JSON list of C-alpha atoms in Angstrom, two decimals:
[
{"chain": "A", "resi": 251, "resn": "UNK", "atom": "CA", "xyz": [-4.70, -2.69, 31.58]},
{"chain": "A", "resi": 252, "resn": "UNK", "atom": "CA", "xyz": [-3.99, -6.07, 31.90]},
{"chain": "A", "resi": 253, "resn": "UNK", "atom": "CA", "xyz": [-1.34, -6.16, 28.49]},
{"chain": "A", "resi": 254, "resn": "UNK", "atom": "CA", "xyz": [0.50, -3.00, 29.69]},
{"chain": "A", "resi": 255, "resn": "UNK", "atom": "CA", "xyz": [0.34, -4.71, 33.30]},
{"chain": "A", "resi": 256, "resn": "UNK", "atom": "CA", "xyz": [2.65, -8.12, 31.81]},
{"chain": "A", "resi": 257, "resn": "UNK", "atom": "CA", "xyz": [4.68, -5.66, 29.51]},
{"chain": "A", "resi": 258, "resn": "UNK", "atom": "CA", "xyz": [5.62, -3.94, 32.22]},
{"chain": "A", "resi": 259, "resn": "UNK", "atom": "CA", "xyz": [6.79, -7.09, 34.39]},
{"chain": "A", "resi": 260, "resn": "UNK", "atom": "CA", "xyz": [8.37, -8.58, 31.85]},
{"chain": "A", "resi": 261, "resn": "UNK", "atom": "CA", "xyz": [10.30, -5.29, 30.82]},
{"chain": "A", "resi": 262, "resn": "UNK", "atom": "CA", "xyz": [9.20, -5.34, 27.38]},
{"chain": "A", "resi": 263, "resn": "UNK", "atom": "CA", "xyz": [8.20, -1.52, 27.88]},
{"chain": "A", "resi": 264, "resn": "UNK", "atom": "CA", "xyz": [9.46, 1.12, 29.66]},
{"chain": "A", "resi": 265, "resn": "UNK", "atom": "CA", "xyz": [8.17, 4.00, 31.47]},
{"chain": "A", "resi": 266, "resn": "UNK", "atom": "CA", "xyz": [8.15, 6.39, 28.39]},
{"chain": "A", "resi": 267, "resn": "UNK", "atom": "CA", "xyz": [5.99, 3.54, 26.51]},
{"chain": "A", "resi": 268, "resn": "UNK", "atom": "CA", "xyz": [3.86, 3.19, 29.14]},
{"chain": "A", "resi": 269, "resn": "UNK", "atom": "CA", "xyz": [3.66, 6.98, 29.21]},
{"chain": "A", "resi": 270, "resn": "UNK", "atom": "CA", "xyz": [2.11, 6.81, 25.73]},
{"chain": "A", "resi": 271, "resn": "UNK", "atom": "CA", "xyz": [-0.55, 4.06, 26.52]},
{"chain": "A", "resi": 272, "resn": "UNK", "atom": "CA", "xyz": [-2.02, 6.63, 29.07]},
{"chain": "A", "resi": 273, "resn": "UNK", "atom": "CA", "xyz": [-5.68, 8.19, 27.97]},
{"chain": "A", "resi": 274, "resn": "UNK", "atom": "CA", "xyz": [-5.01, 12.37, 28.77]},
{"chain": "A", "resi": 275, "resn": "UNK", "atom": "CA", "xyz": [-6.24, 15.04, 26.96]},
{"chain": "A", "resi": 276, "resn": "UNK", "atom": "CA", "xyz": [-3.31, 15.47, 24.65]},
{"chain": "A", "resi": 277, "resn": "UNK", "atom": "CA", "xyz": [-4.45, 11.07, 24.11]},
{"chain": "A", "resi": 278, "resn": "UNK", "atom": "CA", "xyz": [-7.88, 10.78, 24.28]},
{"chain": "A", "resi": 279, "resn": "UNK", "atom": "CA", "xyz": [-7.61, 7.21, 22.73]},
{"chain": "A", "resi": 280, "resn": "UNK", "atom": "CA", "xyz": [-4.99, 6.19, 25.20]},
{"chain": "A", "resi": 281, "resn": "UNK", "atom": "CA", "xyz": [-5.51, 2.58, 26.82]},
{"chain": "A", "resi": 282, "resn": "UNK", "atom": "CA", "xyz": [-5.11, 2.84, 30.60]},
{"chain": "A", "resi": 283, "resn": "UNK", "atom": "CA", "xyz": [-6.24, 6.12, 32.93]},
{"chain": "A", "resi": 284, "resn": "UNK", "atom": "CA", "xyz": [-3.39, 8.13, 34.94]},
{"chain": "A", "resi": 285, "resn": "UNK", "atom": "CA", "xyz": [-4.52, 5.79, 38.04]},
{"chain": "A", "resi": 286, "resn": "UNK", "atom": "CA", "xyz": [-3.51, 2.61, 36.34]},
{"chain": "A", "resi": 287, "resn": "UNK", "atom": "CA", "xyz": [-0.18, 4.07, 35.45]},
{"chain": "A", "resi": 288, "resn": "UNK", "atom": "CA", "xyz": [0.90, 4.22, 38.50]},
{"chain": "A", "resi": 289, "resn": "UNK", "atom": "CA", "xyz": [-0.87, 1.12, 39.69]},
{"chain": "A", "resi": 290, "resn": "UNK", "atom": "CA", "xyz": [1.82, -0.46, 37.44]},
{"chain": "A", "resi": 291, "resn": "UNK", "atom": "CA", "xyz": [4.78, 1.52, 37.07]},
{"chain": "A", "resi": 292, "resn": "UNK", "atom": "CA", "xyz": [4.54, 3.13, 40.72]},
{"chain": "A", "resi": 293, "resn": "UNK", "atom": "CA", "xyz": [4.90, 6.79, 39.86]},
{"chain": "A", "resi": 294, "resn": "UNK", "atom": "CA", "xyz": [2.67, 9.61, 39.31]},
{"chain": "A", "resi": 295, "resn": "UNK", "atom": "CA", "xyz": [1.93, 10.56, 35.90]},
{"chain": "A", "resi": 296, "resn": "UNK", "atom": "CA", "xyz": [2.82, 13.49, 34.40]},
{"chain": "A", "resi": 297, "resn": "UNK", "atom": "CA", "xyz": [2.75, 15.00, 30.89]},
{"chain": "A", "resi": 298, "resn": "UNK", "atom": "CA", "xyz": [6.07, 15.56, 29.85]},
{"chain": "A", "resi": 299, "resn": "UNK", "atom": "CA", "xyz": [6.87, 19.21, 27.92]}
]
């Protein structure tokens, strides 16, 4: 979490990057859970569709 955590701050990614880093079950092999999404971005996550 930590990498999307700094890419995030440092506004290297935005929220529909982040969005892709998240593990769902459309992304099983995503990086961070829906928790730490908002932990870093501040919003809920939802799938978009």
């Amino acid at each position: 979490m930590e990498f999307w955590k700094m890419a995030w701050q440092y506004k290297a990614i935005d929220e529909e990057i982040l969005r892709l880093a998240v593990r769902c079950e459309s992304n099983p092999f995503g990086e961070i859970t829906e928790d730490e999404f908002k932990l870093i971005c501040g919003k809920d996550f939802k799938l978009k569709g």
